[in-house]
XYZ file of C-alpha atoms in Angstrom:
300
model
C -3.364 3.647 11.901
C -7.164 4.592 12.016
C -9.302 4.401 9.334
C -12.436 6.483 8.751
C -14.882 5.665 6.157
C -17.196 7.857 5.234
C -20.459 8.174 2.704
C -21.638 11.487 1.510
C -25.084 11.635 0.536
C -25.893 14.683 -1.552
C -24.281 17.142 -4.409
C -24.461 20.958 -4.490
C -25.134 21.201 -7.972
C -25.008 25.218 -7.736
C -21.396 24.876 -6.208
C -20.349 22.672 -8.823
C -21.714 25.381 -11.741
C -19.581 28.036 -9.567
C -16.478 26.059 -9.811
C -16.753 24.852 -13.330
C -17.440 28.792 -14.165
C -19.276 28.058 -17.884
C -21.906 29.652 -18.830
C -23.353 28.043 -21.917
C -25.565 29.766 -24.684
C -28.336 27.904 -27.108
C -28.053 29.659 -30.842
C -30.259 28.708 -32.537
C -32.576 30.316 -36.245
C -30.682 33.528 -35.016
C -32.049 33.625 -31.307
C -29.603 33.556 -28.221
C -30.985 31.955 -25.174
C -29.510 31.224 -21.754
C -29.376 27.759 -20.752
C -30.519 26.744 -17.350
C -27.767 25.215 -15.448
C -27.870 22.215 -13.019
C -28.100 19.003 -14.233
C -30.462 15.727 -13.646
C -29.572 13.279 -10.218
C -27.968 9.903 -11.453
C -26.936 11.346 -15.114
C -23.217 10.548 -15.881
C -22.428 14.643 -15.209
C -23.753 14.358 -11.722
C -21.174 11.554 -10.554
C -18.510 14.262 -12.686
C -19.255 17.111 -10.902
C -19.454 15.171 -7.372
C -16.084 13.683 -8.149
C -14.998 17.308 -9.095
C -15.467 17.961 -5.582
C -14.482 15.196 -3.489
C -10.971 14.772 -5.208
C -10.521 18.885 -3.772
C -11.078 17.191 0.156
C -6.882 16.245 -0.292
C -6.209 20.566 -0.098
C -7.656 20.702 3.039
C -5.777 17.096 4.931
C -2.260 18.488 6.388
C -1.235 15.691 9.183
C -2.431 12.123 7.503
C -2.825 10.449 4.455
C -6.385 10.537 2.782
C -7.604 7.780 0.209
C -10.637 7.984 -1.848
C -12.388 5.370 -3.623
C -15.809 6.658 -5.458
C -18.038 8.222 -2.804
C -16.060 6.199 0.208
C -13.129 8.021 2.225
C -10.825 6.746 4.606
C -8.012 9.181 6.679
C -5.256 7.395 8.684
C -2.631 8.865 11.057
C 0.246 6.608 12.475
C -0.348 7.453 16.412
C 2.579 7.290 18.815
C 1.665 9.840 21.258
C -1.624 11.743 22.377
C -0.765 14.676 20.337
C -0.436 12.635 16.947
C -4.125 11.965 18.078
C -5.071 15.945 17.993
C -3.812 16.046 14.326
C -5.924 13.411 13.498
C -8.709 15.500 14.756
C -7.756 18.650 13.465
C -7.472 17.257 9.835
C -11.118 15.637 10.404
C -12.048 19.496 11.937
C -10.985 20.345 8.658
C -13.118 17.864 6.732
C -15.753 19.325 8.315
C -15.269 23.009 7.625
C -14.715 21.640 4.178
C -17.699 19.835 3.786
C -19.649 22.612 4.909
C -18.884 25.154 2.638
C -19.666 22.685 -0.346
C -22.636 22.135 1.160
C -21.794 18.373 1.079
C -23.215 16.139 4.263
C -21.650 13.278 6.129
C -23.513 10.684 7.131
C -22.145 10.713 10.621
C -23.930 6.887 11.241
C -21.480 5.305 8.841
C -18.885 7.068 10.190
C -16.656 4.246 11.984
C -13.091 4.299 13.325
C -10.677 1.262 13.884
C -7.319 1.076 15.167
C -4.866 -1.562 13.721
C -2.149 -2.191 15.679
C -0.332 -5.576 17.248
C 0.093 -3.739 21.208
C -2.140 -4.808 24.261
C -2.700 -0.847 25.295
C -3.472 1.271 22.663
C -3.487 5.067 22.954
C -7.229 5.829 23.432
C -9.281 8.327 22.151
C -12.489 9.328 20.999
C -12.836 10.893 17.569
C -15.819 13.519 16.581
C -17.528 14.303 13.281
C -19.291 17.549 13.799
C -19.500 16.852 17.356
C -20.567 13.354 17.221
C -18.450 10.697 18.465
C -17.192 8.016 15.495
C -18.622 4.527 16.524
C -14.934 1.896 17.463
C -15.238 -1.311 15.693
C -13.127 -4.317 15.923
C -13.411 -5.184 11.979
C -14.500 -3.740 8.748
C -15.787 -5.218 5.255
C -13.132 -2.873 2.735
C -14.120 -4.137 -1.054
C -15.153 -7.217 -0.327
C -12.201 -8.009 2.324
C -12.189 -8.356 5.918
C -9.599 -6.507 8.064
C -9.425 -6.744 11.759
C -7.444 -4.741 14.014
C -4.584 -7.346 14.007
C -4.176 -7.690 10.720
C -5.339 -11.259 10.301
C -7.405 -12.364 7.683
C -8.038 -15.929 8.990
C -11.759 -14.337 9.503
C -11.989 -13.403 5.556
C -10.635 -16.651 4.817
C -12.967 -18.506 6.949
C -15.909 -16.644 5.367
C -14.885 -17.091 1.849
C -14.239 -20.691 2.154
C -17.530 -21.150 4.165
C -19.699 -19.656 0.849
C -17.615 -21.157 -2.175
C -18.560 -24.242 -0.107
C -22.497 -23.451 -0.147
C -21.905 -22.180 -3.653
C -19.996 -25.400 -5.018
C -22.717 -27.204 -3.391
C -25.744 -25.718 -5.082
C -23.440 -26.184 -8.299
C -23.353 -30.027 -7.532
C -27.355 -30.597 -6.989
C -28.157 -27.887 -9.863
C -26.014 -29.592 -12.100
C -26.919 -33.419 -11.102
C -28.151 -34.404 -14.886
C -25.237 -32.015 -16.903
C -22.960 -34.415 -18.443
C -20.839 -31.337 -20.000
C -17.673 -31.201 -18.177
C -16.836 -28.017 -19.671
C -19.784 -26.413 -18.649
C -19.216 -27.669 -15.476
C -15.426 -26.359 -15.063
C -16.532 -23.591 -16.566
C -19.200 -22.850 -13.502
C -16.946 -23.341 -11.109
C -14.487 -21.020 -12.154
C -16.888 -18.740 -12.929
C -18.840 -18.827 -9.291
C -16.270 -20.508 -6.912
C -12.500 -20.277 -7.832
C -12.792 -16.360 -8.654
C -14.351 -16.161 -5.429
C -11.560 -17.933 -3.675
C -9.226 -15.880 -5.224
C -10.378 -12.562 -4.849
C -7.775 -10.488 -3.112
C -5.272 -13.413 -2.623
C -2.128 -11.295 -3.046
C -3.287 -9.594 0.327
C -4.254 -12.705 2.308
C -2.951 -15.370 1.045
C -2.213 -17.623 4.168
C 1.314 -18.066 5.491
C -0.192 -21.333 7.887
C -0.436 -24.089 6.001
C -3.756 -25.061 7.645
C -5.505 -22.534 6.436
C -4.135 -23.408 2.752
C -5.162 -27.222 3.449
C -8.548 -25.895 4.136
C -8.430 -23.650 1.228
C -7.548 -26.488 -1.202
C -9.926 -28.572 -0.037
C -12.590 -26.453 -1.866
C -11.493 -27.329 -5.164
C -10.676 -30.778 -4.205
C -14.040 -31.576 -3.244
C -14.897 -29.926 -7.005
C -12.105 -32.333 -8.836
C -13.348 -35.456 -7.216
C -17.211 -34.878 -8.165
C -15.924 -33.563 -11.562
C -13.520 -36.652 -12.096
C -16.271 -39.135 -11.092
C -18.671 -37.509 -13.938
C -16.284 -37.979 -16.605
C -14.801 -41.437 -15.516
C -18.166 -42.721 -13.672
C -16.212 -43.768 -10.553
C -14.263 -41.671 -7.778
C -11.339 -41.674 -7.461
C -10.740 -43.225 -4.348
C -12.289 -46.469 -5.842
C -11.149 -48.856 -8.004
C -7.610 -47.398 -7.753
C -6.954 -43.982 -5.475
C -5.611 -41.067 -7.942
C -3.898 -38.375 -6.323
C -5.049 -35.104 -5.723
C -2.199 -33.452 -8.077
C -2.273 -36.062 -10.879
C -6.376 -35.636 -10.886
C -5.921 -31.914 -11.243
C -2.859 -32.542 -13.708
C -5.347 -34.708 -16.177
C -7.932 -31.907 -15.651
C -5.346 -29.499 -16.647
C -5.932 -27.167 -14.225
C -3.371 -25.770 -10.993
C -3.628 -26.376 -7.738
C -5.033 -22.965 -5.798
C -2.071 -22.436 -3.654
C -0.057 -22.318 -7.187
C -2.617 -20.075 -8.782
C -1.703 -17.629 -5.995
C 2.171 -17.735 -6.163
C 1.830 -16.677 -9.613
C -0.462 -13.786 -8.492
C 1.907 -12.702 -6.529
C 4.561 -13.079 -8.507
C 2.692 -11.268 -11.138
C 2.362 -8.276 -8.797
C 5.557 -8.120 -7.817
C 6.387 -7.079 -11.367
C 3.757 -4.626 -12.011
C 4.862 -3.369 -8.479
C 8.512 -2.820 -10.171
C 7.433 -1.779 -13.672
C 5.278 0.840 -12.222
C 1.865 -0.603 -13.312
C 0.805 -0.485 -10.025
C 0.271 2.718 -8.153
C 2.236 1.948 -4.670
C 5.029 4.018 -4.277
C 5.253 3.412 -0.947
C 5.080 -0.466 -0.935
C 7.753 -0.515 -3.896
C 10.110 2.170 -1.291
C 9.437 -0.577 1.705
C 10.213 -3.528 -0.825
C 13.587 -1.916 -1.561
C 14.759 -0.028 0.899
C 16.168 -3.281 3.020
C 18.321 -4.576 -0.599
C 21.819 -4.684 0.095
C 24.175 -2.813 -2.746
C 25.870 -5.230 -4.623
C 29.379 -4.900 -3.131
C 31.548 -5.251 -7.066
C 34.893 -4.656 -5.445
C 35.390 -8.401 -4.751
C 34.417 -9.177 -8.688
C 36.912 -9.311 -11.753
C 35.165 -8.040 -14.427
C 38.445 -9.477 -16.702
C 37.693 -12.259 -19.329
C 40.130 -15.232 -18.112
């Protein structure tokens, strides 16, 4: 697979008048005037009209799948041979021709490619934008998550634990005189724990290191938050376990929180709430029919 994000920079407002194809008219005290079209950058119709345009990019894509998320585009093409690497091209060719007649612009400089794949040799080859090659990266920041070419996340995980941890820290000497546990909780779910579960039904860890490390983060938050309502730690006069102090605090442990999340998904994914065909065909497709021949349906 190879992602390409893109960013385009600027609107042909007179294209967009041409495709809407209304002509509006001012009456007013019996006087008929023709109203100037176009309409003001950053008003609510400009991101309409732009969207009007970019959803039309899908026409021109014939050989790989195309996802669009505001003014950000990303085209993938499962390669197994040099010529799945020339459709590729020819559906970014197309782009191009595309963009052109819009008179929409690429910003070739954020233009990136990145294969994901779990070989040693890859199939190599050098993508163009209007004759420019697409820079290769070995990772990419896709709303607010980290992907790398292997598919491991341990890097996003290592990040987001390494910031919660600076964040629960400036909570801790902010907060040093608050005697309001609720506000405190209330902080920390607010600034850390949504933080460190942003995402979660893709990365959540499979290594239970990783999930150690994880639920240490809120660990270190029970402990400080224990010892301001009790006035000791909990280590000291008696140790208090991790569970019961988060039991008493009536709150779940992360790696819990993130079952349910999944599980959660899982149900949109089969109720339809969730817009994944795909994933919901891959979940299925390896359930074994229910063989009924061996079952008496007969009340004995």
């Amino acid at each position: 697979m190879r992602p390409f994000s893109s960013r385009v920079k600027s609107t042909n407002h007179n294209r967009c008048s041409k495709i809407i194809n209304h002509l509006s008219w001012v009456y007013t005290k019996r006087f008929i005037c023709e109203e100037n079209p176009g309409t003001p950058q950053g008003s609510k119709l400009s991101n309409f009209f732009f969207l009007m345009l970019v959803n039309s990019v899908v026409k021109v894509v014939k050989h790989s799948h195309i996802t669009l998320f505001a003014d950000d585009m990303k085209i993938m093409h499962k390669i197994e041979s040099i010529n799945d690497c020339h459709k590729l091209q020819s559906d970014l060719d197309s782009i191009c021709c595309w963009a052109n007649e819009l008179g929409l612009k690429f910003n070739v400089q954020k233009c990136e490619q990145m294969t994901y794949s779990h070989k040693r040799n890859n199939i190599s080859f050098n993508y163009t934008i209007n004759n420019s090659h697409l820079q290769i990266i070995d990772q990419k920041k896709d709303l607010g998550i980290k992907f790398t070419p292997n598919m491991s996340f341990n890097t996003h995980v290592e990040n987001c634990i390494s910031s919660c941890n600076k964040i629960l820290g400036l909570i801790k000497r902010s907060c040093k005189h608050m005697t309001d546990p609720d506000a405190l909780l209330q902080l920390y779910q607010g600034l850390v724990r949504s933080k460190l579960e942003y995402g979660a039904v893709l990365w959540d860890p499979e290594n239970n290191l990783w999930t150690h490390k994880i639920e240490a983060v809120q660990y270190r938050f029970v402990k400080y938050l224990f010892h301001k309502e009790n006035g000791f730690y909990p280590v000291y006069p008696e140790h208090i376990s991790y569970l019961e102090m988060c039991e008493a605090l009536q709150l779940l442990t992360l790696r819990s929180r993130r079952k349910i999340q999944k599980m959660i998904h899982l149900y949109k994914l089969t109720k339809g709430s969730v817009d994944s065909f795909h994933l919901f065909d891959e979940m299925t497709k390896n359930i074994l029919p229910m063989d009924l021949h061996h079952y008496s349906t007969r009340h004995r």
